[in-house]
mmCIF file of C-alpha atoms and ligand atoms in Angstrom:
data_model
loop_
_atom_site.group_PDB
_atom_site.id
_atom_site.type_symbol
_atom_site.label_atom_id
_atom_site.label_comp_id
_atom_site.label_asym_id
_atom_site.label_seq_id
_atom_site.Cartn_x
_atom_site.Cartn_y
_atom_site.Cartn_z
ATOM 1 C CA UNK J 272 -2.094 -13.988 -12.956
ATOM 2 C CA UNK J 273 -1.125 -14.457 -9.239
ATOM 3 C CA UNK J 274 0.907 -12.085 -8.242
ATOM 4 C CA UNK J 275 4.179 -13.692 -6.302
ATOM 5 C CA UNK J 276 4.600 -15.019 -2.991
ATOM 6 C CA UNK J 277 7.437 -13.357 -0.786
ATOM 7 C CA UNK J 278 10.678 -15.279 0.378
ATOM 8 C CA UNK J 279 10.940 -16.159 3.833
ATOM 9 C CA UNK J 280 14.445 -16.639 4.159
ATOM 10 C CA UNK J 281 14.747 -12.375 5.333
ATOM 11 C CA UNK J 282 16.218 -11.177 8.174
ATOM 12 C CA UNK J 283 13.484 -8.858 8.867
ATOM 13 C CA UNK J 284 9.872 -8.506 7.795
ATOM 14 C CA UNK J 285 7.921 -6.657 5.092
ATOM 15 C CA UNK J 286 3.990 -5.163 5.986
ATOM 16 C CA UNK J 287 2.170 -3.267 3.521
ATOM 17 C CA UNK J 288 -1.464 -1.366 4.023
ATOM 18 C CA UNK J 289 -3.655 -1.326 1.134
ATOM 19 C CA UNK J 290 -7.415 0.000 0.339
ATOM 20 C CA UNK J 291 -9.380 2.731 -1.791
ATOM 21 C CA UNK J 292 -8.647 6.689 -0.089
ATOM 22 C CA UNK J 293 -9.629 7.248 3.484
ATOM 23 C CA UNK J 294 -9.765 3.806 4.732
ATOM 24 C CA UNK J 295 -7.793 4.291 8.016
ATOM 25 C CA UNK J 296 -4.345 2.842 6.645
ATOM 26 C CA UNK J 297 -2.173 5.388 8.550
ATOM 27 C CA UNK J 298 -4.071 4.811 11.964
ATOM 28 C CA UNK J 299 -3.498 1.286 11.879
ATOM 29 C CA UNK J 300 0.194 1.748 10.931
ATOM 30 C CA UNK J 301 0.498 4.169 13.784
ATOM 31 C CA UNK J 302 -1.626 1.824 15.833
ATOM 32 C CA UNK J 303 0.673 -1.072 14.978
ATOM 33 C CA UNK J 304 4.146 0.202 15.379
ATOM 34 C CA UNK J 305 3.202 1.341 18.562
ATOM 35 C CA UNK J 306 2.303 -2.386 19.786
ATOM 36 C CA UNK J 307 5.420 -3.746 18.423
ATOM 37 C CA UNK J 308 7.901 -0.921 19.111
ATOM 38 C CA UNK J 309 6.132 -1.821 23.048
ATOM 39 C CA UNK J 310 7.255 -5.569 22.184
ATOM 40 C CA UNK J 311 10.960 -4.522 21.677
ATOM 41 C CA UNK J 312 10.385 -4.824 17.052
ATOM 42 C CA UNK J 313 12.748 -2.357 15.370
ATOM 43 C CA UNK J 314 9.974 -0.620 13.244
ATOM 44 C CA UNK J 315 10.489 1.431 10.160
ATOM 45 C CA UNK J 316 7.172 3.038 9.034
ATOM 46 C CA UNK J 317 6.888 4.321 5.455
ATOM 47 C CA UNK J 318 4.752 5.143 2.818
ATOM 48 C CA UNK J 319 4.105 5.259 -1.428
ATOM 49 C CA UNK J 320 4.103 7.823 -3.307
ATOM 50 C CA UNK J 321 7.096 8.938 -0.960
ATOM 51 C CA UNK J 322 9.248 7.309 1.887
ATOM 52 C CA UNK J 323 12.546 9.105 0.633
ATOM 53 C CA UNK J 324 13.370 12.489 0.539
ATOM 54 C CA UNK J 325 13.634 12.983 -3.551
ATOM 55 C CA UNK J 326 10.210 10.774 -3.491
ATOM 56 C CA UNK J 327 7.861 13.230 -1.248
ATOM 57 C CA UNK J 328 8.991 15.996 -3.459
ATOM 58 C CA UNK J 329 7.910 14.310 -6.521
ATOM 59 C CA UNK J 330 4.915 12.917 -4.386
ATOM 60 C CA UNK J 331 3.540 16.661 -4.421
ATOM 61 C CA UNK J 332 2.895 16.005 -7.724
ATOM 62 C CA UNK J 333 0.873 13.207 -8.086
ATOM 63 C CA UNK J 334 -1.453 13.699 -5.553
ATOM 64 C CA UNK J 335 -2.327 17.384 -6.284
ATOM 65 C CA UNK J 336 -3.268 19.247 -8.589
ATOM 66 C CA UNK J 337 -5.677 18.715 -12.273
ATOM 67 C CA UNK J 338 -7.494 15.316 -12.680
ATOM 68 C CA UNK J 339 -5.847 14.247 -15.695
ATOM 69 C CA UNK J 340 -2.637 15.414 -14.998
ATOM 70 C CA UNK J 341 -0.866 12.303 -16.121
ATOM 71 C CA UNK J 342 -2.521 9.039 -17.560
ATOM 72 C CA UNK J 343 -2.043 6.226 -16.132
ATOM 73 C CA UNK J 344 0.877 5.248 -17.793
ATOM 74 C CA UNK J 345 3.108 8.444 -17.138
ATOM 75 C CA UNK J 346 1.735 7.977 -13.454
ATOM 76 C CA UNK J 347 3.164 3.614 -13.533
ATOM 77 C CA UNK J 348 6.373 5.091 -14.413
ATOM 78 C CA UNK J 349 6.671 7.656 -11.804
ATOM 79 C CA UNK J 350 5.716 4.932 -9.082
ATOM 80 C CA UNK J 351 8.375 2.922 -10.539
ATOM 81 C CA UNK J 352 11.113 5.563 -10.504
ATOM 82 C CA UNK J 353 9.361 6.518 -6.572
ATOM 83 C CA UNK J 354 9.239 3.129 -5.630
ATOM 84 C CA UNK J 355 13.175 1.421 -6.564
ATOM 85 C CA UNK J 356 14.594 4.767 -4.838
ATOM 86 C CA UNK J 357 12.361 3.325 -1.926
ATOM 87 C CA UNK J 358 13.439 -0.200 -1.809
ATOM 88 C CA UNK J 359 16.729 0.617 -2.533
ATOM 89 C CA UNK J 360 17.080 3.425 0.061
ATOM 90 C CA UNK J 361 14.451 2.610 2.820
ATOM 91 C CA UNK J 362 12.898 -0.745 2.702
ATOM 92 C CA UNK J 363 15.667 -3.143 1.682
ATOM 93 C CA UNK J 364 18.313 -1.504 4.448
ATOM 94 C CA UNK J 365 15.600 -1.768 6.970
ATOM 95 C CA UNK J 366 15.138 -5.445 6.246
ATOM 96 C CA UNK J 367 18.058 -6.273 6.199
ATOM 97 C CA UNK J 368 18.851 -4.421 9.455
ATOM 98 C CA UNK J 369 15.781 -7.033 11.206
ATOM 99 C CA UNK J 370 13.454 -4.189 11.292
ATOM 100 C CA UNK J 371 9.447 -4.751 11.112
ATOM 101 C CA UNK J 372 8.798 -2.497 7.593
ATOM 102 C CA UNK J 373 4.820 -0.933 7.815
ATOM 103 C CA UNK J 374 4.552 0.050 4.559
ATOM 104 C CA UNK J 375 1.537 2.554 3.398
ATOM 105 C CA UNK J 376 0.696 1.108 -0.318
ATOM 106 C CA UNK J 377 3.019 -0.606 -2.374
ATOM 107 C CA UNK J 378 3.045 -2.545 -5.965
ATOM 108 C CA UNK J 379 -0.547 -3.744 -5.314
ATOM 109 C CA UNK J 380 -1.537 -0.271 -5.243
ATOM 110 C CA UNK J 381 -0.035 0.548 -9.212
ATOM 111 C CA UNK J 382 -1.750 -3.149 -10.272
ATOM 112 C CA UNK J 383 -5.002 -1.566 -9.050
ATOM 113 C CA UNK J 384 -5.064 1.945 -9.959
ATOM 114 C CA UNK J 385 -2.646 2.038 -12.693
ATOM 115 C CA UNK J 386 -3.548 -1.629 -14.216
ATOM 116 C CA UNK J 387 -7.261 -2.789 -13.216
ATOM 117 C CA UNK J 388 -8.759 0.156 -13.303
ATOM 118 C CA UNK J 389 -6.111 2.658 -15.523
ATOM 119 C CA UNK J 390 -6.128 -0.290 -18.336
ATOM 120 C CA UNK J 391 -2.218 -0.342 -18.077
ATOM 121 C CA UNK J 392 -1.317 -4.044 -19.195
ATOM 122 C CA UNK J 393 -0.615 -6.237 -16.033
ATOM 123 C CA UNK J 394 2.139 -7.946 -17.535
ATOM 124 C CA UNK J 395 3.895 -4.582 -18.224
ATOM 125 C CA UNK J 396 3.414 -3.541 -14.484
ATOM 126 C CA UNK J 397 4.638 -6.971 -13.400
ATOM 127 C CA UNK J 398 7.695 -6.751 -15.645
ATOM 128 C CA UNK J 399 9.060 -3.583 -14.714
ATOM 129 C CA UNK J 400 8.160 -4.717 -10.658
ATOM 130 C CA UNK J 401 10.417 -7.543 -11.360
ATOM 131 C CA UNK J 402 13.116 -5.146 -14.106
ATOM 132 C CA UNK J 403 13.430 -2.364 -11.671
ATOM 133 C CA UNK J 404 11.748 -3.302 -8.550
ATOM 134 C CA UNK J 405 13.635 -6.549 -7.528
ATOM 135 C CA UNK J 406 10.087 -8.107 -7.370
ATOM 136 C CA UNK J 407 9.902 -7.623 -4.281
ATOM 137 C CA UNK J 408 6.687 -7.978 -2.214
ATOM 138 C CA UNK J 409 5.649 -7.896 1.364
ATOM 139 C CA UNK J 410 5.078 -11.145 3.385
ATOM 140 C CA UNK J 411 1.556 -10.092 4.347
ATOM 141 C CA UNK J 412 -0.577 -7.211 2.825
ATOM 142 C CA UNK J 413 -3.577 -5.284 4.758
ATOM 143 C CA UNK J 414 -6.306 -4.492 2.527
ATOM 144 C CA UNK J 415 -8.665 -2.526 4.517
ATOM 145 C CA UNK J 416 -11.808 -2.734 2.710
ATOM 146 C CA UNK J 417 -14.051 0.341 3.244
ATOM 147 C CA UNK J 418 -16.877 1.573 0.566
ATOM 148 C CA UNK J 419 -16.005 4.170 -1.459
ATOM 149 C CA UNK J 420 -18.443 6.901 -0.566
ATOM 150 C CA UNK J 421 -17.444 6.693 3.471
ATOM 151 C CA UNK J 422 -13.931 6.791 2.615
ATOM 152 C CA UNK J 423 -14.103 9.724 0.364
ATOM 153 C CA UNK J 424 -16.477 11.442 2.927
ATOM 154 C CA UNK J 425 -13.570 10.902 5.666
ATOM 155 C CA UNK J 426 -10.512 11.523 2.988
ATOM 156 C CA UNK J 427 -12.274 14.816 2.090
ATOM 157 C CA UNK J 428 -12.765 16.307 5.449
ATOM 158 C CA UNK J 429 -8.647 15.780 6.366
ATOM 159 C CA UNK J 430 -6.798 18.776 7.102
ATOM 160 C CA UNK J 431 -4.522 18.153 4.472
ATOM 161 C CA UNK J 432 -7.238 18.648 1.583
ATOM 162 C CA UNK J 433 -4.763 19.794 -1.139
ATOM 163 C CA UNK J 434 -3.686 15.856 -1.757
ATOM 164 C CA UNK J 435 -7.416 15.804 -3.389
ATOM 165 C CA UNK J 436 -6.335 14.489 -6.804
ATOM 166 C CA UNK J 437 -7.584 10.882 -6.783
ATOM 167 C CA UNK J 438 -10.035 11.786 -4.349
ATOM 168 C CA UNK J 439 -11.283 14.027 -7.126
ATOM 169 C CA UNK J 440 -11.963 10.983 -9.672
ATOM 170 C CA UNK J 441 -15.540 10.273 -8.265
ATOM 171 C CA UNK J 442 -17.242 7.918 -6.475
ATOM 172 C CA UNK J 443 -17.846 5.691 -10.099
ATOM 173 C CA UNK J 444 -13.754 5.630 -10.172
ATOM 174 C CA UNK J 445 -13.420 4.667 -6.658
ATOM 175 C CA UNK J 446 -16.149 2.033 -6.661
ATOM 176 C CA UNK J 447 -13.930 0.332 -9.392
ATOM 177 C CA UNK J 448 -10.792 0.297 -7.032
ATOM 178 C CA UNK J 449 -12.419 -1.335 -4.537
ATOM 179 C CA UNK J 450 -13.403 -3.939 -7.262
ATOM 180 C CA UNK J 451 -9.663 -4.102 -8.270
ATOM 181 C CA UNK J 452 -8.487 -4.969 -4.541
ATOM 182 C CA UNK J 453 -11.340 -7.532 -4.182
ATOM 183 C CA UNK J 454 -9.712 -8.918 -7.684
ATOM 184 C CA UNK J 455 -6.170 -8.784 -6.351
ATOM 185 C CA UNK J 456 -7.224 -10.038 -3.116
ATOM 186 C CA UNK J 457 -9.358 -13.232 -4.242
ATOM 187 C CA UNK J 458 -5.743 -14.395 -6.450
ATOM 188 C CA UNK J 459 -3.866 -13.425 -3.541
ATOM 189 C CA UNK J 460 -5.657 -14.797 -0.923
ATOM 190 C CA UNK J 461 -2.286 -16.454 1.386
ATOM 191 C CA UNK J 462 -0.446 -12.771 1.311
ATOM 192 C CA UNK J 463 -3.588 -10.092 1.148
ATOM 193 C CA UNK J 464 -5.764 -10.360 3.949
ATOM 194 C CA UNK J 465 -9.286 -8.295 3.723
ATOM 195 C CA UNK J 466 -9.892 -6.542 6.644
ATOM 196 C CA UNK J 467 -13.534 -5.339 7.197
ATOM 197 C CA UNK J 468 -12.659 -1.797 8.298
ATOM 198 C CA UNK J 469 -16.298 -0.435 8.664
ATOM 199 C CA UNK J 470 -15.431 -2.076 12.052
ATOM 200 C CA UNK J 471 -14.521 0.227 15.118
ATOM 201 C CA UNK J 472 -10.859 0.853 14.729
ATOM 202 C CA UNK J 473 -9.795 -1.157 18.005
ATOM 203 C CA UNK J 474 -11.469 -4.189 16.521
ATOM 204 C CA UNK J 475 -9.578 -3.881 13.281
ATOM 205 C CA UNK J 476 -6.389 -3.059 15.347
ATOM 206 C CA UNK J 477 -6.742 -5.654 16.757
ATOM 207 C CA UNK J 478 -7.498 -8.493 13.721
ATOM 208 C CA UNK J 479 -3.904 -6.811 12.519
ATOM 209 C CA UNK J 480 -2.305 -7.501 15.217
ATOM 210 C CA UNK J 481 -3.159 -11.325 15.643
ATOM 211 C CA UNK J 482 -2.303 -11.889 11.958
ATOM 212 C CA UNK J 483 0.822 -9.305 12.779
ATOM 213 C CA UNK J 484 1.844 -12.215 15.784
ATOM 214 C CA UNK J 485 1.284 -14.898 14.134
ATOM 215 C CA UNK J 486 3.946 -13.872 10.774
ATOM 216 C CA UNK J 487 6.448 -12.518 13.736
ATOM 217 C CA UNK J 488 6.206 -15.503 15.727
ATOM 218 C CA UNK J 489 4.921 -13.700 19.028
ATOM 219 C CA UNK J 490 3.388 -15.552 21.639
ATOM 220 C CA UNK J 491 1.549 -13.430 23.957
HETATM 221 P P1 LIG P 95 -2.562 7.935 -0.075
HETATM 222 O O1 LIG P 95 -3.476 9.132 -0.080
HETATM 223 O O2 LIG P 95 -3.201 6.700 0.432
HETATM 224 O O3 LIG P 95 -1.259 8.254 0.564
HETATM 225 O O4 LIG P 95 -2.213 7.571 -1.617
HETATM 226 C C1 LIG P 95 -1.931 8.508 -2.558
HETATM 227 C C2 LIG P 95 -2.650 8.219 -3.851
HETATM 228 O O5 LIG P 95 -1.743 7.627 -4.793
HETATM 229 C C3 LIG P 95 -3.839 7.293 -3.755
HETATM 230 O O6 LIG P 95 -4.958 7.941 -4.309
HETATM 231 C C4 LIG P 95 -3.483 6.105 -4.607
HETATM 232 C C5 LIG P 95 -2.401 6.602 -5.512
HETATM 233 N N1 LIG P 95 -1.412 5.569 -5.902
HETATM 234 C C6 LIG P 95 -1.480 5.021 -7.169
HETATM 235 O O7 LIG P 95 -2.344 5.393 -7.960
HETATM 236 N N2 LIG P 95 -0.555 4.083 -7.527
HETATM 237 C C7 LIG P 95 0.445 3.665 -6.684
HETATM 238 O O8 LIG P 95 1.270 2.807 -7.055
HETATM 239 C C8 LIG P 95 0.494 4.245 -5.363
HETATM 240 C C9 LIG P 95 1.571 3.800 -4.412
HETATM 241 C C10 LIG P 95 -0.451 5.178 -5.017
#
């Protein structure tokens, strides 16, 4: 199933990052919004599991703590509940107010961990994206594509070590996520772009950035 194409007819534009754990999303959001916030963009940065306040409390949850603390279906239904607080509170607003939204994850990451790789029926996910979600999706998606065992490595050795729960699924599990973007990006191909991000980060900074210009309309 191909997964939707995004309206064009917003006021303001929708980015997400995607990729397996430790694949440099946040540095190229940081990266990013400091180029356009330079170019005079209103930019809202945000991520999944989280972006309000009710959703980083309940993101605490998810990403620490046992293994197998919820299957995969418990865990689509907690992204669900995370993710129409999000829209609702964060993302649509911040459209609608012209602002750039860089998004860290979003829907494509429940059809891959959840669906592709959880065995949670696509059609489900896609119906409660579109029951409860608005079906909304960004106008271009970032799919940094790293292999599994350097992003672990580099996911592992963060300060912030107690958000270990995926990480904590093994390389077998992760190898499979990477298969699921590949999956999602090859039906996708006009709104996920694959980024190579074994690259230095300037050079994938800067791949971001001319796709960035080109959906904002900068000429520089
Ligand atoms: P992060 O470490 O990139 O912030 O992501 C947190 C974890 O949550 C990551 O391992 C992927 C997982 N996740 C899902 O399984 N489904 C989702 O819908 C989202 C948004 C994240």
């Amino acid at each position: 199933m191909q997964i939707k194409q995004t309206s064009n007819s917003r006021k303001g534009f929708f980015i997400s990052f995607e990729g397996g754990e430790g694949v440099g999303k946040s540095t190229q959001i940081d990266l990013l919004k400091k180029d356009l916030i330079n170019k005079q963009f209103n930019v809202v940065s945000t991520r999944e599991p989280g972006g309000t306040k009710e959703a980083e409390k309940l993101r605490k949850f998810l990403v620490t703590g046992d293994k197998k603390a919820w299957d995969p279906c418990s865990e689509t239904l907690i992204f669900n509940a995370i993710r129409r607080e999000h829209i609702n509170k964060i993302i649509l607003p911040a459209i609608e107010d012209g602002a750039v939204v860089l998004c860290d994850r979003f829907i494509d990451s429940t059809i891959v961990y959840q669906g592709l790789v959880g065995n949670v029926s696509e059609k489900d996910l896609l119906d409660l994206h579109r029951k409860y979600c608005y079906d909304l999706y960004p106008d271009i998606t970032f799919f940094l594509d790293l292999s599994p065992q350097k992003g672990l490595n580099r996911a592992l050795k963060r300060q912030n070590t107690i958000e270990d729960r995926f990480e904590n699924l093994g390389i077998n599990y992760h190898q499979k996520i990477l298969n699921g973007f590949y999956n999602l990006q090859k039906r996708n191909p006009n709104r996920i772009i694959r980024i190579n991000a074994e690259k230095s980060k300037e050079v994938i900074s800067s791949e971001i950035s001319s796709f960035t210009k080109r959906l904002l309309n900068i000429n520089d």
